[in-house]
PDB file of C-alpha atoms in Angstrom:
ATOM      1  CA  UNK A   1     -20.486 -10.921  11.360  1.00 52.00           C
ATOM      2  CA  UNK A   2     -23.744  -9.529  12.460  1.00 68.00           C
ATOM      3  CA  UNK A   3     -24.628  -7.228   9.779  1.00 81.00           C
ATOM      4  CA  UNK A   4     -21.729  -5.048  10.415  1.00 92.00           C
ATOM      5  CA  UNK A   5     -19.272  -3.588   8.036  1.00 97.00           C
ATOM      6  CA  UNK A   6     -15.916  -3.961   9.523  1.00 97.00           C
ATOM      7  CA  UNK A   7     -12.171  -2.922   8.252  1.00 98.00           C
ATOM      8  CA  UNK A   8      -9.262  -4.912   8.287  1.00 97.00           C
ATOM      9  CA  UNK A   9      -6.628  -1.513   7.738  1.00 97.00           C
ATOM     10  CA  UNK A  10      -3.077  -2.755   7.105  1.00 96.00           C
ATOM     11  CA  UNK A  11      -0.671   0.597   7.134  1.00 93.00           C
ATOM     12  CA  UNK A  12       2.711  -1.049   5.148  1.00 92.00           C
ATOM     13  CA  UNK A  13       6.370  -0.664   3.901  1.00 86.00           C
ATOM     14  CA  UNK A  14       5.947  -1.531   0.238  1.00 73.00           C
ATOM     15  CA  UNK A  15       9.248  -4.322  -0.258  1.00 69.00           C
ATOM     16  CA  UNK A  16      11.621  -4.420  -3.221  1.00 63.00           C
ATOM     17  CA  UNK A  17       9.235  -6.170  -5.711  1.00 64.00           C
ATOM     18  CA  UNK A  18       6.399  -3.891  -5.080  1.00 64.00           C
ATOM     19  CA  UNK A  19       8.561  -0.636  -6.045  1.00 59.00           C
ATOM     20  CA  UNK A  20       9.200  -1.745 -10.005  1.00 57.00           C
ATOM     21  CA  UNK A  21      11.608   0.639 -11.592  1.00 53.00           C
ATOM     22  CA  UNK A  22      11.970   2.533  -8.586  1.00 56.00           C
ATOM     23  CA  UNK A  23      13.677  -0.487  -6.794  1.00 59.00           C
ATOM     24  CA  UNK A  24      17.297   0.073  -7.447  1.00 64.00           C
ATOM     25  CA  UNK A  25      17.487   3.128  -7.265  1.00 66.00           C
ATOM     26  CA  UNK A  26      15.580   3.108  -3.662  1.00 72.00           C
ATOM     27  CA  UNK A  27      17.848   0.120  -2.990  1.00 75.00           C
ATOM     28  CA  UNK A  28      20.611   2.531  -3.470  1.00 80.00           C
ATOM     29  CA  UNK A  29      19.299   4.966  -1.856  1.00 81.00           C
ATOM     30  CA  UNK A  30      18.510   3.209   1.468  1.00 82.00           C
ATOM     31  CA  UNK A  31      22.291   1.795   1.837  1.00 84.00           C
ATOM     32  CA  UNK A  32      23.962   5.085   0.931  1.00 85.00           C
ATOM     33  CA  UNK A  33      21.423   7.016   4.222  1.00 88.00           C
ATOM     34  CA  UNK A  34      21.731   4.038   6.669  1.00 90.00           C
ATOM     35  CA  UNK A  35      24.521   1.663   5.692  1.00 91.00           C
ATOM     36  CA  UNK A  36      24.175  -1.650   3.910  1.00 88.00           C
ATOM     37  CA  UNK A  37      24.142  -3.699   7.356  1.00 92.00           C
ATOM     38  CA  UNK A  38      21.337  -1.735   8.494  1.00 91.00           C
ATOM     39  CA  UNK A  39      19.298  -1.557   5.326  1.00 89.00           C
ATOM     40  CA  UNK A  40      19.505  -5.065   4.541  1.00 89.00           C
ATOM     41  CA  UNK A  41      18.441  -5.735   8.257  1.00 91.00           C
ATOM     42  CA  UNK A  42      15.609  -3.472   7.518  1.00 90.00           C
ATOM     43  CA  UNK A  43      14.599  -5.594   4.604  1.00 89.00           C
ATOM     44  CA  UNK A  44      14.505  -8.492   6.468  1.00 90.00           C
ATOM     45  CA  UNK A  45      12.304  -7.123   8.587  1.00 90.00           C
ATOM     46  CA  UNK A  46       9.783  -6.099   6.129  1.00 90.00           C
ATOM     47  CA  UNK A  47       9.248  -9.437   5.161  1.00 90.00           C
ATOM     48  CA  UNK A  48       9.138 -10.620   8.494  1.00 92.00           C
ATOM     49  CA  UNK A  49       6.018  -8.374   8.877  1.00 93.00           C
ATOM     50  CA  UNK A  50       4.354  -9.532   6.134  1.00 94.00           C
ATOM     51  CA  UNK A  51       4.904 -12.774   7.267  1.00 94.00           C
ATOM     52  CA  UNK A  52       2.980 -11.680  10.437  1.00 95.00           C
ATOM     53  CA  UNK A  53       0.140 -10.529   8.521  1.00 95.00           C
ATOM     54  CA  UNK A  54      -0.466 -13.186   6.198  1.00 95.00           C
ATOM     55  CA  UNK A  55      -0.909 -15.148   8.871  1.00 95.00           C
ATOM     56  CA  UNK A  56      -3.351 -12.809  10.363  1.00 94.00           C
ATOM     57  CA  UNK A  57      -5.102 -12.538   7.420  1.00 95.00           C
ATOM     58  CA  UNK A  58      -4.958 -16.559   7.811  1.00 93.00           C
ATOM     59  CA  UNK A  59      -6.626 -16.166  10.734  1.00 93.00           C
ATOM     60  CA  UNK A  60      -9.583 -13.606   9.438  1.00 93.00           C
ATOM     61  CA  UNK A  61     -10.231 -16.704   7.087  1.00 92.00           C
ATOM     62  CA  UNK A  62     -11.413 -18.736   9.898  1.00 92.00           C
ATOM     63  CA  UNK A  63     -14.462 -16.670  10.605  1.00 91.00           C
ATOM     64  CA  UNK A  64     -15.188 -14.979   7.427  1.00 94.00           C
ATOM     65  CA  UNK A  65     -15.496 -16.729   4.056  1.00 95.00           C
ATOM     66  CA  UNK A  66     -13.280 -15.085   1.457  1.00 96.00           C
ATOM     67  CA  UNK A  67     -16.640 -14.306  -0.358  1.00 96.00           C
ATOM     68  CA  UNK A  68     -17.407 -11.975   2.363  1.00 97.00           C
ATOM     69  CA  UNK A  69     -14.631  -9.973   1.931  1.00 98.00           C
ATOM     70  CA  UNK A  70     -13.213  -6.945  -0.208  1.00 98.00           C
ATOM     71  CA  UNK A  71      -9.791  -6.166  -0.994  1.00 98.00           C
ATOM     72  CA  UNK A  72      -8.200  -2.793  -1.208  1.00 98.00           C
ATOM     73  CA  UNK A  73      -4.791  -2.005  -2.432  1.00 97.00           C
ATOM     74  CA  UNK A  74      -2.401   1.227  -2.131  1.00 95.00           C
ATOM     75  CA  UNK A  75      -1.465   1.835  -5.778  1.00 92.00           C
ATOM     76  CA  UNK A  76      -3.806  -0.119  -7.811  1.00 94.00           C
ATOM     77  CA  UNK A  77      -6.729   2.027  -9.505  1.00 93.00           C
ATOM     78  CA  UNK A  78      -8.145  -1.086 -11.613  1.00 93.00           C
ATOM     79  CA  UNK A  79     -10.144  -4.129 -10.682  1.00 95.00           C
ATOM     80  CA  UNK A  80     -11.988  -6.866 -12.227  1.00 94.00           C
ATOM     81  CA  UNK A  81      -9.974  -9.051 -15.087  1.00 95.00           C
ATOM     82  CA  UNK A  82      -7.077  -6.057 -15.611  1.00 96.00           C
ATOM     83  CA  UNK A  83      -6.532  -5.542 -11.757  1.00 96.00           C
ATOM     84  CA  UNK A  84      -6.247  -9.317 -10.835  1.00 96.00           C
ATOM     85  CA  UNK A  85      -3.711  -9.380 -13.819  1.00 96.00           C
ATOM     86  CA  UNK A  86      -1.682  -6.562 -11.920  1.00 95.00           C
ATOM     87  CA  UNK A  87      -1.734  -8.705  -8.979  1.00 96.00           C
ATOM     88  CA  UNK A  88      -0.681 -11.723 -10.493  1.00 96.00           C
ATOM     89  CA  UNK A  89       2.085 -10.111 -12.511  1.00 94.00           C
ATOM     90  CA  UNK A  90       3.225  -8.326  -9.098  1.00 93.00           C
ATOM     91  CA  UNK A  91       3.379 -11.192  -7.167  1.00 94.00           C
ATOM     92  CA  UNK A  92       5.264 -13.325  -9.316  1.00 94.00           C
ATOM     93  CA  UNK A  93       7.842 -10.956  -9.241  1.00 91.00           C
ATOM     94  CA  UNK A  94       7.766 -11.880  -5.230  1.00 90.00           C
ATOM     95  CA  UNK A  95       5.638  -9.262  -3.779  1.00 92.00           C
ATOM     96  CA  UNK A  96       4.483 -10.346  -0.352  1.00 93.00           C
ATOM     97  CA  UNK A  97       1.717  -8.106  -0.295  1.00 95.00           C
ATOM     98  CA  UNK A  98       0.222  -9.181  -3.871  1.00 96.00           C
ATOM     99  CA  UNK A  99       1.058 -12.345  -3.144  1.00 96.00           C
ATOM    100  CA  UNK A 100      -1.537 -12.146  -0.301  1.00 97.00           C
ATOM    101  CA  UNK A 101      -4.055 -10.257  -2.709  1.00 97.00           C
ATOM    102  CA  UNK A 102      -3.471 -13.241  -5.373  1.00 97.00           C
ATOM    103  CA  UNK A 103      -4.729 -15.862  -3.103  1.00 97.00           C
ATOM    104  CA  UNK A 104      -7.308 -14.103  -1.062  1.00 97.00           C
ATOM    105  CA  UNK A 105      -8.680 -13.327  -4.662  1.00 97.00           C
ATOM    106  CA  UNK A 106      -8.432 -16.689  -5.761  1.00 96.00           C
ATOM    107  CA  UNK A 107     -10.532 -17.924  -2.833  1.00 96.00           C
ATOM    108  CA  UNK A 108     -13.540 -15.803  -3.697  1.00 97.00           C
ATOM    109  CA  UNK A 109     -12.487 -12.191  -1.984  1.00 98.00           C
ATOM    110  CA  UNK A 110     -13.605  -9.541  -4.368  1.00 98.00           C
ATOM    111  CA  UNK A 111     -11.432  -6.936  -5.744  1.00 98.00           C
ATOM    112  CA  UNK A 112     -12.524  -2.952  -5.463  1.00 98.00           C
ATOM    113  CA  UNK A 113     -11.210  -0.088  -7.735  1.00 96.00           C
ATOM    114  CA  UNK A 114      -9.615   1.658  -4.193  1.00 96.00           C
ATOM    115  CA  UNK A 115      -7.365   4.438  -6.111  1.00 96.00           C
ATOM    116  CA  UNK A 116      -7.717   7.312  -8.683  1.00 96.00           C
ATOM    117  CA  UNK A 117      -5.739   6.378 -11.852  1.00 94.00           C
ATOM    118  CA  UNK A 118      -5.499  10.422 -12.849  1.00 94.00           C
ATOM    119  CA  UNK A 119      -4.101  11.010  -9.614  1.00 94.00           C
ATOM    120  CA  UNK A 120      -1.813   8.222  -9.376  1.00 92.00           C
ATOM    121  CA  UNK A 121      -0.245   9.183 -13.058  1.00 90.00           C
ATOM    122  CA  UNK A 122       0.169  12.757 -11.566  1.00 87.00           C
ATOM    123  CA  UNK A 123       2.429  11.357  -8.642  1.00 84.00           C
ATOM    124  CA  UNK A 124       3.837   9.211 -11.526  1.00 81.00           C
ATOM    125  CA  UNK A 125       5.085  12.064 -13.599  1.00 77.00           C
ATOM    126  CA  UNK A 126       6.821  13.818 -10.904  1.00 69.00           C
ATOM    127  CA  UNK A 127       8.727  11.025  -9.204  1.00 74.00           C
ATOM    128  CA  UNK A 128       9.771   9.708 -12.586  1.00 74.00           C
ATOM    129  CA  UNK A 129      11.125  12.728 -13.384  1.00 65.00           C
ATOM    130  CA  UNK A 130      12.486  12.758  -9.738  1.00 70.00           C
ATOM    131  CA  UNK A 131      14.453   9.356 -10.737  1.00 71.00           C
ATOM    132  CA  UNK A 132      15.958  10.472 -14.262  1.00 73.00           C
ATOM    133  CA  UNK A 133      17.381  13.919 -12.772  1.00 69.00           C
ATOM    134  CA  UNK A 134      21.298  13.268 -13.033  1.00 77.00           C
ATOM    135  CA  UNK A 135      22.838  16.827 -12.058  1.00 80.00           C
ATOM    136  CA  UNK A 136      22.925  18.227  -7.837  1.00 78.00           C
ATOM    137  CA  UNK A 137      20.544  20.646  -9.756  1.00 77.00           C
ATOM    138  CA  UNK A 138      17.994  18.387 -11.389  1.00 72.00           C
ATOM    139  CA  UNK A 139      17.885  16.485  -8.098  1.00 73.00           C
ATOM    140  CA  UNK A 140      16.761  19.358  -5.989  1.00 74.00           C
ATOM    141  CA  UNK A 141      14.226  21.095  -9.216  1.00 69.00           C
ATOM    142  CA  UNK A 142      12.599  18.051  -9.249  1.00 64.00           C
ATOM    143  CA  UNK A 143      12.210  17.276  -5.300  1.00 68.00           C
ATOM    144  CA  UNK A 144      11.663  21.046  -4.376  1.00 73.00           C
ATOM    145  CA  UNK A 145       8.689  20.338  -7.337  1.00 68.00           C
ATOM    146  CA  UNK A 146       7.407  17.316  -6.049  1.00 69.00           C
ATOM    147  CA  UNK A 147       7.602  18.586  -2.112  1.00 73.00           C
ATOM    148  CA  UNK A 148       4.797  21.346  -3.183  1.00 70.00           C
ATOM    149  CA  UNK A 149       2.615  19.316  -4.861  1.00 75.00           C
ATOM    150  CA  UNK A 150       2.698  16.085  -2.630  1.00 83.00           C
ATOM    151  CA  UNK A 151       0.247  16.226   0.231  1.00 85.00           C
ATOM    152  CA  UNK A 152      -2.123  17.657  -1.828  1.00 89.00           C
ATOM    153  CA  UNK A 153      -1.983  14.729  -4.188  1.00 89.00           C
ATOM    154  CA  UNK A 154      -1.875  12.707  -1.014  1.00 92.00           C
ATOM    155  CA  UNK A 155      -4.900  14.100   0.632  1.00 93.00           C
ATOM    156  CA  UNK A 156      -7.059  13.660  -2.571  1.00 95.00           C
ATOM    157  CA  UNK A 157      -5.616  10.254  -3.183  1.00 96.00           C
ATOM    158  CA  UNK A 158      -6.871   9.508   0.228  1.00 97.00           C
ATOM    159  CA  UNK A 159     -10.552  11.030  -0.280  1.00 97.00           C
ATOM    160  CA  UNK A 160     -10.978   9.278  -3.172  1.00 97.00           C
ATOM    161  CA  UNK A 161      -9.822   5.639  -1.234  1.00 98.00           C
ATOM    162  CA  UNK A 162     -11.857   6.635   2.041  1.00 98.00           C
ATOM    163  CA  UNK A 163     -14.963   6.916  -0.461  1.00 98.00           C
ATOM    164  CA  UNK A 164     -13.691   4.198  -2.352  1.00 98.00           C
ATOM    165  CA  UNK A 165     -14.288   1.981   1.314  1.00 98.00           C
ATOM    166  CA  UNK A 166     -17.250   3.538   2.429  1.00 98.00           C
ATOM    167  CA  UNK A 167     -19.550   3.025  -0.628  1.00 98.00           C
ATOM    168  CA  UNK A 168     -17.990   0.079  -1.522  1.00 98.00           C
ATOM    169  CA  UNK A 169     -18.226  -1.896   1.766  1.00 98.00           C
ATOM    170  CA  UNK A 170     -21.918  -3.455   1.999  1.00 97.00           C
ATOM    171  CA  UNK A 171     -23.163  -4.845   5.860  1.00 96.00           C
ATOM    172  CA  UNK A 172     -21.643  -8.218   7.099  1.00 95.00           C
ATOM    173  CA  UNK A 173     -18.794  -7.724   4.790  1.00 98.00           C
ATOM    174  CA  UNK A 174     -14.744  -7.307   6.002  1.00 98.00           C
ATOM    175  CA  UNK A 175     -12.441  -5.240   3.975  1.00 98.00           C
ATOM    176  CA  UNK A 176      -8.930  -5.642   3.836  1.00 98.00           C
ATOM    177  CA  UNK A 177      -6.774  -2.411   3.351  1.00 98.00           C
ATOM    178  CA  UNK A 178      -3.623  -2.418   2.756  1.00 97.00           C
ATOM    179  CA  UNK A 179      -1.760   0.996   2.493  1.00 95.00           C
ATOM    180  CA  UNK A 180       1.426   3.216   3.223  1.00 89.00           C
ATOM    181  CA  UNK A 181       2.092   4.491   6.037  1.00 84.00           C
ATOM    182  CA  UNK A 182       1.857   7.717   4.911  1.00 85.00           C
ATOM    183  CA  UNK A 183      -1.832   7.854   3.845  1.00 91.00           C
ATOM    184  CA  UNK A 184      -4.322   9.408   6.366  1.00 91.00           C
ATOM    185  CA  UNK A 185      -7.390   7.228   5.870  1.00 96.00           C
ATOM    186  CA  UNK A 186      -8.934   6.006   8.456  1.00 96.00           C
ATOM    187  CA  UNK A 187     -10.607   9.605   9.729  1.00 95.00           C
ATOM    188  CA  UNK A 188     -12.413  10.003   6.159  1.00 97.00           C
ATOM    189  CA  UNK A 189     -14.021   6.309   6.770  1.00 98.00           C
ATOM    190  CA  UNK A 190     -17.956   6.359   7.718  1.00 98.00           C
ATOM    191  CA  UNK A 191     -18.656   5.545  11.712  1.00 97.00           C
ATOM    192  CA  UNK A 192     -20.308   2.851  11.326  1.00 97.00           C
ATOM    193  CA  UNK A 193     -17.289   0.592  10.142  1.00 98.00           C
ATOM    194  CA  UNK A 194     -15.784  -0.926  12.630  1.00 97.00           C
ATOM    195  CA  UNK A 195     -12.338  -0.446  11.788  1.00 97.00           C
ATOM    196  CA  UNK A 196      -8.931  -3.140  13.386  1.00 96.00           C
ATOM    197  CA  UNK A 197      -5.955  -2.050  12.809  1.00 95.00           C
ATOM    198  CA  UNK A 198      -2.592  -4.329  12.311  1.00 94.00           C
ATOM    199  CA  UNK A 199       0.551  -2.656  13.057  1.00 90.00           C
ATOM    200  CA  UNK A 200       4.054  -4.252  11.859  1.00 91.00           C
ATOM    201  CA  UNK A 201       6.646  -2.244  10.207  1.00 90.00           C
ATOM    202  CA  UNK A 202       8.187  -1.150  13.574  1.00 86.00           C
ATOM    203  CA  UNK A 203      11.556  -1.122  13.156  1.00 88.00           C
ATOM    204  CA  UNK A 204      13.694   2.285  13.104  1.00 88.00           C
ATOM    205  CA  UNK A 205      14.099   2.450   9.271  1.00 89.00           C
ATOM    206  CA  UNK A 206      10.492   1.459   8.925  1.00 87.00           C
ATOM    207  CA  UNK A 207       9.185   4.634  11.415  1.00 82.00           C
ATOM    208  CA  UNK A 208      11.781   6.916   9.314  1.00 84.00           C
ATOM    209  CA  UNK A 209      10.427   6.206   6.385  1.00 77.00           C
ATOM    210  CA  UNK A 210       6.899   6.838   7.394  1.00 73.00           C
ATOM    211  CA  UNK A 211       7.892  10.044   9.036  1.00 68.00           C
ATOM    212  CA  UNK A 212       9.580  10.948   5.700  1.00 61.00           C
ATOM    213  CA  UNK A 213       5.916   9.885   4.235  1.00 48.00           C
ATOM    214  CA  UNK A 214       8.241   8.136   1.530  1.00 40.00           C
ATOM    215  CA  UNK A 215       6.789   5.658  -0.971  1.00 39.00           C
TER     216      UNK A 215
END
């Protein structure tokens, strides 16, 4: 790799079995906005895309040894014996994505501590309480209270990842990032990464979503 430090940055669409709790009600959700034709199309076409990029990923494995690489994960603020356990549990529900984590860990990548757990339980709170409102009122307390606290909580989840990466990362070493499509990452990384970038997730619910910087 030529003493470099090089990035791997996967911007996703988190599927069903990454969402936990959330899922039905997202599910829901989805197929009361765009129809239940068009959002089970859209599904299909998430895991199409990760499809893509576990093959890429495949691919990365041909020139780099697994023990060359680190692994960073939207959502996950734990690593060692406790975060491969997330990932495990995760992708036996049928997570793609921690699927992918599960065996690039298994061959020898090593996994990095890429989130805040303080401000991850802050984003927490809100959208659970986000989920359980039942009245028109509740509903719109609860986003109109999320809405003002979001970005911020987004733009200090995403210092804390970007710093995450750049002290993390050591020379002839390739990350792997995977993260919404929301986060704004790449800008806070140090210059001397040299950063790829895989984009799938291109269909028109996929873009909406991403616009809408939902989860």
């Amino acid at each position: 790799m030529n003493n470099m430090r090089k990035l791997l940055y996967i911007p996703v669409i988190h599927d069903q079995a990454d969402m936990g709790s959330l899922e039905t009600r997202l599910s829901m959700e989805g197929e009361k906005k765009y129809g239940q034709a068009a959002w089970q199309n859209h599904l299909a076409q998430v895991q199409t895309s990760w499809n893509r990029i576990e093959n890429e990923i495949k691919q990365q494995l041909n020139s780099t040894p697994a023990n060359k690489m680190r692994i960073y994960q939207d959502g996950l603020p734990k690593a060692g014996e406790i975060g491969l356990k997330i990932i495990k549990e995760i992708a036996k529900r049928g997570s793609k994505n921690y699927q992918i984590l599960d065996e690039l860990s298994r061959q020898g990548a090593q996994l990095e501590e890429a989130e805040s757990k303080e401000l991850l339980l802050q984003e927490y709170e809100y959208l659970s309480i986000l989920s359980k409102a039942t009245t028109l009122t509740e509903q719109l307390h609860a986003y109109i209270e999320f809405q003002e606290v979001a970005q911020e909580l987004l733009n200090k989840r995403d210092a804390y990842i970007a710093n995450r990466i750049n002290i993390t990362l050591k020379k002839d070493e390739l990350g792997i990032a995977f993260f919404g499509g929301k986060h704004y990452i790449i800008n806070r990384l140090d210059k001397d990464i040299t950063i790829n970038t895989i984009q799938e997730f291109k269909d028109k619910i996929s873009a909406d979503l991403i616009n809408q910087h939902s989860l």
